[in-house]
């Protein structure tokens, strides 16, 4: 079926959603499959109107009964419990197996009327399960003594062979308006399901999803429990109003706040003809801030009168003013010239700035192009709203494919800015009117979370990162929320208001449900090099000569960014670069860390402070000399030291080495140009002979653990047996049958730089794979990424389906 196709009179398909319109004449009847199903899993999202009643019947067959000839089978009850009389009868409430088994009240979390609920039916031989919003609420076995007793006491007692064998699946018409979307039906093979244990993977994932959804709702309720929310002002209002309207609570107050702020903005423009646009530093009188516009546009898209999500929660006046305010801003900030296919890696500012701008352009123009008052209205660049919408749609159809096939992030693992970038992906996945964009951003979210999980220890991302520190960042508690572990968003409520759930593969990696029996490497391409031929400092090269490299063992992760320091990388790529070692201690609140510290000498953030090379469990670093602000030297950088962070780390020294252990993970660190000194706490080692801005001191970090070395003593002995040669020009280190040779980088003569050698070969900064690990594998420039985690295997395909309708 395509949008607008007839189904039955009274039913319609709109924006991929099946809608049973209010019954005002002859009853339209139910919709059923033409095929019969016996063993299957059906997932679907549903909602009913206020006081509504509907259902999903399955294993249904026509039969005569005292009620006439009808389709009889099991029924997953769909109900507005609070508004329908059946809500007072447990076995007739939402999620119940109608008339037989009530939904478990301890597990059941029904969303308020007007919101979509997630349903799932599992029918596997005789075993039946009903799931509601990620929680199992019914479990029954057909033919069991309990089943027989309940049937005998129900009005279905005289229906012969109820649900015994295959039958059709039926969406019920029951005199109520109802909506269905995202139906996914999977046939299951036959077997003795009653004797089979539950799938522990499925149980783990379902539990994480259920806890996540419950925590998100709790966070939303906490948000509106007070009249204001941090960070206060307009920003706080944007979060508060999104939470209130998502919960369908305090809607009058939310509308009043939105209306007043939007009207004030519009009035200011009309009075002086000058439209101020927010920047990260200044709100400029807008009804949103630079970083909360993502929440603001989500509010409009979810709750406007024609929304496929929660229509009508905005009043007509509020909706009209929000549309006008967003159009005025978009008219000044969107240019069709910035949305060509060669602009996919053109940044409008930094990466997080770009993702707080471009997606809003698309969502605003794609909504307003259907409004006659806006469709043909020209923006500042002379093109109409409809033309902008078409350009934005074409752009965002390709954007996730570009990132998936060349490298996902530029501000990789940023502890400061990731909290501003991820919400945009959620919005595009859930709110885009175009199904290709929704699907591809869903795939990109899955890919990004799996990539994040494979590089994380105890929830903290390792490997090479940029614009990053070594403490809890804003995205870390967001991840905790997604996995049902607590946390939440500090600067947004997009994830709290979202119903996207992390993929099972990411859940398994996050929950340590996948064994790591032996060490392995992870190589992922990342973005960051300036496109030399573009003449535009914000245009990034698809082949950026950057590789996120990590070596993972059962007890640690050592990671860094492989790079060529003589190349012109973007400032947001080389700013506050981070790398080092995470020690995996199950049960620890945070993992212990051993990582470089670039001293900040004032002014802006440290840039291009050091470069590194790594092979397996050995990492070499060199401080980059300062030769003035800009490429190819460092700036705002003082000494380069190493911090040992973690109460469980014990430190000893021998023969110039600093030796660290937490009992299972080990590290040996050596300053190669004159030894080291300690700070007062004895946890930060700095070079003993720091020579100032032109210093190019080098540091070696050799990692190990009980898996690779057996014991800390054996590790220390192995390190002492390695061959280390240090000259002013180069470092050579031989270890475990491998050799790294690192030539000194001279920022005064970048053209003389030679790439490091690993086992006699220059490091490869242009690998054929964009992802290479036991879990993720995909070719650079390819459309498909293969995922294998535990017993789960699938392929993410970013190639556009050929039969989806194009925008005219």
GROMACS .gro file of C-alpha atoms in nm, residues 337-643:
model
  307
  337UNK     CA    1   2.328   2.692  -0.245
  338UNK     CA    2   2.448   2.518   0.075
  339UNK     CA    3   2.249   2.201   0.007
  340UNK     CA    4   2.405   2.051  -0.303
  341UNK     CA    5   2.535   1.695  -0.316
  342UNK     CA    6   2.890   1.831  -0.298
  343UNK     CA    7   2.800   2.007   0.030
  344UNK     CA    8   2.741   1.694   0.239
  345UNK     CA    9   3.065   1.758   0.429
  346UNK     CA   10   3.037   2.138   0.429
  347UNK     CA   11   2.989   2.252   0.787
  348UNK     CA   12   2.784   2.557   0.875
  349UNK     CA   13   3.014   2.640   1.166
  350UNK     CA   14   3.133   2.352   1.381
  351UNK     CA   15   2.981   2.006   1.356
  352UNK     CA   16   2.748   2.062   1.650
  353UNK     CA   17   2.650   2.403   1.510
  354UNK     CA   18   2.575   2.241   1.176
  355UNK     CA   19   2.350   1.978   1.336
  356UNK     CA   20   2.159   2.244   1.526
  357UNK     CA   21   2.093   2.431   1.201
  358UNK     CA   22   2.053   2.214   0.892
  359UNK     CA   23   1.802   1.960   1.035
  360UNK     CA   24   1.583   2.248   1.155
  361UNK     CA   25   1.587   2.399   0.805
  362UNK     CA   26   1.460   2.069   0.667
  363UNK     CA   27   1.193   2.004   0.929
  364UNK     CA   28   1.058   2.360   0.906
  365UNK     CA   29   1.043   2.384   0.527
  366UNK     CA   30   0.909   2.029   0.483
  367UNK     CA   31   0.624   2.117   0.719
  368UNK     CA   32   0.550   2.462   0.578
  369UNK     CA   33   0.561   2.363   0.211
  370UNK     CA   34   0.218   2.204   0.266
  371UNK     CA   35   0.079   2.530   0.404
  372UNK     CA   36  -0.053   2.756   0.122
  373UNK     CA   37   0.052   3.062   0.321
  374UNK     CA   38   0.418   2.953   0.306
  375UNK     CA   39   0.469   2.720   0.010
  376UNK     CA   40   0.549   2.989  -0.247
  377UNK     CA   41   0.687   3.245  -0.004
  378UNK     CA   42   1.047   3.337  -0.096
  379UNK     CA   43   1.330   3.316   0.155
  380UNK     CA   44   1.618   3.561   0.167
  381UNK     CA   45   1.807   3.379  -0.108
  382UNK     CA   46   1.510   3.423  -0.344
  383UNK     CA   47   1.400   3.058  -0.348
  384UNK     CA   48   1.059   2.955  -0.217
  385UNK     CA   49   0.982   2.738   0.081
  386UNK     CA   50   0.894   2.450  -0.151
  387UNK     CA   51   1.226   2.477  -0.336
  388UNK     CA   52   1.415   2.479  -0.007
  389UNK     CA   53   1.220   2.177   0.115
  390UNK     CA   54   1.311   1.983  -0.199
  391UNK     CA   55   1.680   2.073  -0.166
  392UNK     CA   56   1.683   1.981   0.204
  393UNK     CA   57   1.513   1.648   0.138
  394UNK     CA   58   1.761   1.548  -0.131
  395UNK     CA   59   2.048   1.654   0.099
  396UNK     CA   60   1.930   1.457   0.402
  397UNK     CA   61   1.858   1.147   0.199
  398UNK     CA   62   2.231   1.131   0.127
  399UNK     CA   63   2.377   1.276   0.448
  400UNK     CA   64   2.352   0.961   0.664
  401UNK     CA   65   2.488   0.750   0.380
  402UNK     CA   66   2.785   0.986   0.345
  403UNK     CA   67   2.864   0.963   0.716
  404UNK     CA   68   2.812   0.586   0.734
  405UNK     CA   69   3.044   0.521   0.442
  406UNK     CA   70   3.327   0.766   0.520
  407UNK     CA   71   3.324   0.811   0.899
  408UNK     CA   72   3.046   0.907   1.136
  409UNK     CA   73   3.185   1.198   1.335
  410UNK     CA   74   3.424   1.491   1.317
  411UNK     CA   75   3.394   1.597   1.683
  412UNK     CA   76   3.459   1.234   1.774
  413UNK     CA   77   3.362   1.145   2.130
  414UNK     CA   78   3.352   1.511   2.236
  415UNK     CA   79   3.271   1.535   2.606
  416UNK     CA   80   3.149   1.892   2.554
  417UNK     CA   81   2.956   1.887   2.227
  418UNK     CA   82   2.807   1.541   2.170
  419UNK     CA   83   2.509   1.638   2.383
  420UNK     CA   84   2.421   1.892   2.112
  421UNK     CA   85   2.469   1.665   1.810
  422UNK     CA   86   2.285   1.341   1.889
  423UNK     CA   87   1.935   1.493   1.942
  424UNK     CA   88   1.934   1.607   1.579
  425UNK     CA   89   1.969   1.246   1.463
  426UNK     CA   90   1.672   1.144   1.678
  427UNK     CA   91   1.461   1.423   1.529
  428UNK     CA   92   1.542   1.328   1.171
  429UNK     CA   93   1.473   0.960   1.237
  430UNK     CA   94   1.137   1.022   1.401
  431UNK     CA   95   1.006   1.346   1.251
  432UNK     CA   96   1.118   1.354   0.888
  433UNK     CA   97   0.815   1.327   0.657
  434UNK     CA   98   1.026   1.142   0.401
  435UNK     CA   99   1.045   0.764   0.470
  436UNK     CA  100   1.393   0.731   0.317
  437UNK     CA  101   1.530   0.992   0.559
  438UNK     CA  102   1.356   0.833   0.856
  439UNK     CA  103   1.490   0.490   0.767
  440UNK     CA  104   1.846   0.599   0.700
  441UNK     CA  105   1.874   0.803   1.016
  442UNK     CA  106   1.740   0.505   1.209
  443UNK     CA  107   2.018   0.294   1.057
  444UNK     CA  108   2.273   0.565   1.136
  445UNK     CA  109   2.160   0.580   1.499
  446UNK     CA  110   2.197   0.202   1.524
  447UNK     CA  111   2.542   0.215   1.367
  448UNK     CA  112   2.659   0.507   1.581
  449UNK     CA  113   2.547   0.343   1.905
  450UNK     CA  114   2.713   0.011   1.819
  451UNK     CA  115   3.031   0.195   1.721
  452UNK     CA  116   3.013   0.388   2.049
  453UNK     CA  117   2.956   0.072   2.253
  454UNK     CA  118   3.245  -0.126   2.107
  455UNK     CA  119   3.483   0.156   2.204
  456UNK     CA  120   3.340   0.210   2.552
  457UNK     CA  121   3.436   0.071   2.892
  458UNK     CA  122   3.189   0.108   3.175
  459UNK     CA  123   2.991   0.353   2.960
  460UNK     CA  124   3.290   0.577   2.891
  461UNK     CA  125   3.412   0.609   2.534
  462UNK     CA  126   3.776   0.531   2.468
  463UNK     CA  127   3.988   0.543   2.156
  464UNK     CA  128   4.089   0.864   1.985
  465UNK     CA  129   3.862   1.162   2.046
  466UNK     CA  130   3.855   1.535   1.973
  467UNK     CA  131   3.726   1.839   2.164
  468UNK     CA  132   3.732   1.598   2.456
  469UNK     CA  133   3.829   1.562   2.817
  470UNK     CA  134   3.855   1.266   3.049
  471UNK     CA  135   3.559   1.321   3.281
  472UNK     CA  136   3.185   1.265   3.243
  473UNK     CA  137   3.061   1.444   2.932
  474UNK     CA  138   2.708   1.555   2.852
  475UNK     CA  139   2.640   1.253   2.630
  476UNK     CA  140   2.739   0.994   2.890
  477UNK     CA  141   2.424   1.037   3.104
  478UNK     CA  142   2.219   1.041   2.781
  479UNK     CA  143   2.360   0.698   2.702
  480UNK     CA  144   2.274   0.581   3.052
  481UNK     CA  145   1.915   0.689   2.990
  482UNK     CA  146   1.901   0.504   2.657
  483UNK     CA  147   2.012   0.181   2.824
  484UNK     CA  148   1.783   0.212   3.125
  485UNK     CA  149   2.058   0.279   3.377
  486UNK     CA  150   1.960   0.624   3.503
  487UNK     CA  151   2.102   0.950   3.381
  488UNK     CA  152   1.925   1.187   3.147
  489UNK     CA  153   1.981   1.489   2.927
  490UNK     CA  154   2.103   1.810   3.083
  491UNK     CA  155   2.051   2.048   2.790
  492UNK     CA  156   1.768   1.882   2.596
  493UNK     CA  157   1.459   1.663   2.636
  494UNK     CA  158   1.461   1.519   2.284
  495UNK     CA  159   1.578   1.174   2.395
  496UNK     CA  160   1.334   1.173   2.687
  497UNK     CA  161   1.052   1.249   2.442
  498UNK     CA  162   1.177   0.992   2.189
  499UNK     CA  163   1.063   0.633   2.152
  500UNK     CA  164   1.374   0.519   1.963
  501UNK     CA  165   1.538   0.222   2.138
  502UNK     CA  166   1.906   0.119   2.110
  503UNK     CA  167   1.973  -0.182   1.888
  504UNK     CA  168   2.015  -0.520   2.055
  505UNK     CA  169   2.380  -0.534   1.949
  506UNK     CA  170   2.460  -0.211   2.132
  507UNK     CA  171   2.272  -0.334   2.441
  508UNK     CA  172   2.478  -0.655   2.450
  509UNK     CA  173   2.805  -0.464   2.422
  510UNK     CA  174   2.697  -0.208   2.680
  511UNK     CA  175   2.581  -0.471   2.930
  512UNK     CA  176   2.902  -0.675   2.889
  513UNK     CA  177   2.695  -0.969   2.765
  514UNK     CA  178   2.949  -1.043   2.491
  515UNK     CA  179   3.263  -1.221   2.601
  516UNK     CA  180   3.600  -1.080   2.496
  517UNK     CA  181   3.809  -1.398   2.514
  518UNK     CA  182   4.122  -1.258   2.350
  519UNK     CA  183   4.260  -0.920   2.242
  520UNK     CA  184   4.147  -0.760   1.916
  521UNK     CA  185   4.189  -0.435   1.727
  522UNK     CA  186   3.929  -0.181   1.616
  523UNK     CA  187   3.995   0.045   1.318
  524UNK     CA  188   3.737   0.304   1.217
  525UNK     CA  189   3.785   0.589   0.976
  526UNK     CA  190   3.689   0.931   1.109
  527UNK     CA  191   3.649   1.270   0.945
  528UNK     CA  192   3.848   1.586   1.004
  529UNK     CA  193   4.091   1.684   0.728
  530UNK     CA  194   4.019   2.008   0.543
  531UNK     CA  195   3.933   1.951   0.177
  532UNK     CA  196   4.244   2.104   0.021
  533UNK     CA  197   4.076   2.188  -0.309
  534UNK     CA  198   3.767   2.352  -0.165
  535UNK     CA  199   3.902   2.689  -0.059
  536UNK     CA  200   3.660   2.665   0.233
  537UNK     CA  201   3.791   2.595   0.582
  538UNK     CA  202   3.466   2.430   0.684
  539UNK     CA  203   3.457   2.175   0.403
  540UNK     CA  204   3.582   1.835   0.516
  541UNK     CA  205   3.746   1.574   0.293
  542UNK     CA  206   3.568   1.240   0.273
  543UNK     CA  207   3.907   1.067   0.280
  544UNK     CA  208   4.044   1.247   0.585
  545UNK     CA  209   4.358   1.043   0.661
  546UNK     CA  210   4.239   0.980   1.018
  547UNK     CA  211   4.187   0.641   1.180
  548UNK     CA  212   4.040   0.574   1.522
  549UNK     CA  213   4.250   0.283   1.644
  550UNK     CA  214   4.192   0.076   1.958
  551UNK     CA  215   4.326  -0.243   2.109
  552UNK     CA  216   4.079  -0.418   2.337
  553UNK     CA  217   4.139  -0.698   2.584
  554UNK     CA  218   3.909  -0.850   2.845
  555UNK     CA  219   4.041  -0.596   3.097
  556UNK     CA  220   4.140  -0.278   2.913
  557UNK     CA  221   4.113  -0.064   2.603
  558UNK     CA  222   4.405   0.134   2.464
  559UNK     CA  223   4.311   0.374   2.187
  560UNK     CA  224   4.423   0.676   1.987
  561UNK     CA  225   4.391   0.859   1.655
  562UNK     CA  226   4.634   0.761   1.379
  563UNK     CA  227   4.717   1.077   1.187
  564UNK     CA  228   4.970   1.272   0.983
  565UNK     CA  229   5.049   1.584   1.188
  566UNK     CA  230   5.172   1.773   0.881
  567UNK     CA  231   4.826   1.766   0.720
  568UNK     CA  232   4.574   2.046   0.759
  569UNK     CA  233   4.308   1.904   0.989
  570UNK     CA  234   4.006   2.109   1.090
  571UNK     CA  235   4.031   2.295   1.419
  572UNK     CA  236   3.740   2.095   1.562
  573UNK     CA  237   3.923   1.774   1.475
  574UNK     CA  238   4.259   1.860   1.631
  575UNK     CA  239   4.126   2.060   1.927
  576UNK     CA  240   4.173   1.892   2.267
  577UNK     CA  241   4.260   1.557   2.112
  578UNK     CA  242   4.234   1.275   2.362
  579UNK     CA  243   4.359   0.917   2.378
  580UNK     CA  244   4.490   0.666   2.629
  581UNK     CA  245   4.393   0.360   2.829
  582UNK     CA  246   4.070   0.263   3.006
  583UNK     CA  247   4.093  -0.011   3.267
  584UNK     CA  248   3.788  -0.236   3.268
  585UNK     CA  249   3.699  -0.314   3.628
  586UNK     CA  250   3.347  -0.463   3.649
  587UNK     CA  251   3.149  -0.302   3.927
  588UNK     CA  252   3.360   0.013   3.936
  589UNK     CA  253   3.161   0.337   3.920
  590UNK     CA  254   3.394   0.474   3.654
  591UNK     CA  255   3.687   0.304   3.480
  592UNK     CA  256   4.041   0.392   3.580
  593UNK     CA  257   4.228   0.585   3.313
  594UNK     CA  258   4.583   0.647   3.203
  595UNK     CA  259   4.591   0.933   2.957
  596UNK     CA  260   4.794   1.229   2.828
  597UNK     CA  261   4.733   1.577   2.967
  598UNK     CA  262   4.818   1.877   2.752
  599UNK     CA  263   4.873   2.175   2.981
  600UNK     CA  264   4.655   2.470   2.880
  601UNK     CA  265   4.849   2.796   2.863
  602UNK     CA  266   4.562   3.043   2.831
  603UNK     CA  267   4.354   3.183   2.551
  604UNK     CA  268   4.138   2.941   2.356
  605UNK     CA  269   4.138   2.565   2.375
  606UNK     CA  270   4.457   2.369   2.314
  607UNK     CA  271   4.507   2.289   1.947
  608UNK     CA  272   4.722   2.022   1.778
  609UNK     CA  273   4.896   1.958   2.110
  610UNK     CA  274   5.044   1.620   2.022
  611UNK     CA  275   5.032   1.344   1.767
  612UNK     CA  276   5.052   0.971   1.819
  613UNK     CA  277   5.105   0.631   1.663
  614UNK     CA  278   4.980   0.302   1.801
  615UNK     CA  279   5.011  -0.063   1.716
  616UNK     CA  280   4.820  -0.309   1.929
  617UNK     CA  281   4.914  -0.250   2.293
  618UNK     CA  282   5.184   0.017   2.245
  619UNK     CA  283   5.123   0.390   2.203
  620UNK     CA  284   5.386   0.656   2.126
  621UNK     CA  285   5.315   1.029   2.164
  622UNK     CA  286   5.505   1.345   2.072
  623UNK     CA  287   5.432   1.700   2.175
  624UNK     CA  288   5.405   1.937   1.876
  625UNK     CA  289   5.607   2.259   1.885
  626UNK     CA  290   5.428   2.593   1.886
  627UNK     CA  291   5.514   2.816   1.588
  628UNK     CA  292   5.230   3.065   1.600
  629UNK     CA  293   4.856   3.022   1.598
  630UNK     CA  294   4.749   2.785   1.326
  631UNK     CA  295   4.869   2.492   1.120
  632UNK     CA  296   5.110   2.312   1.134
  633UNK     CA  297   5.214   2.372   1.496
  634UNK     CA  298   5.040   2.362   1.833
  635UNK     CA  299   4.909   2.655   2.031
  636UNK     CA  300   4.766   2.719   2.379
  637UNK     CA  301   4.970   2.415   2.485
  638UNK     CA  302   5.225   2.377   2.762
  639UNK     CA  303   5.375   2.057   2.897
  640UNK     CA  304   5.253   1.717   2.783
  641UNK     CA  305   5.217   1.479   3.078
  642UNK     CA  306   5.044   1.155   3.173
  643UNK     CA  307   4.773   1.126   3.439
   0.00000   0.00000   0.00000
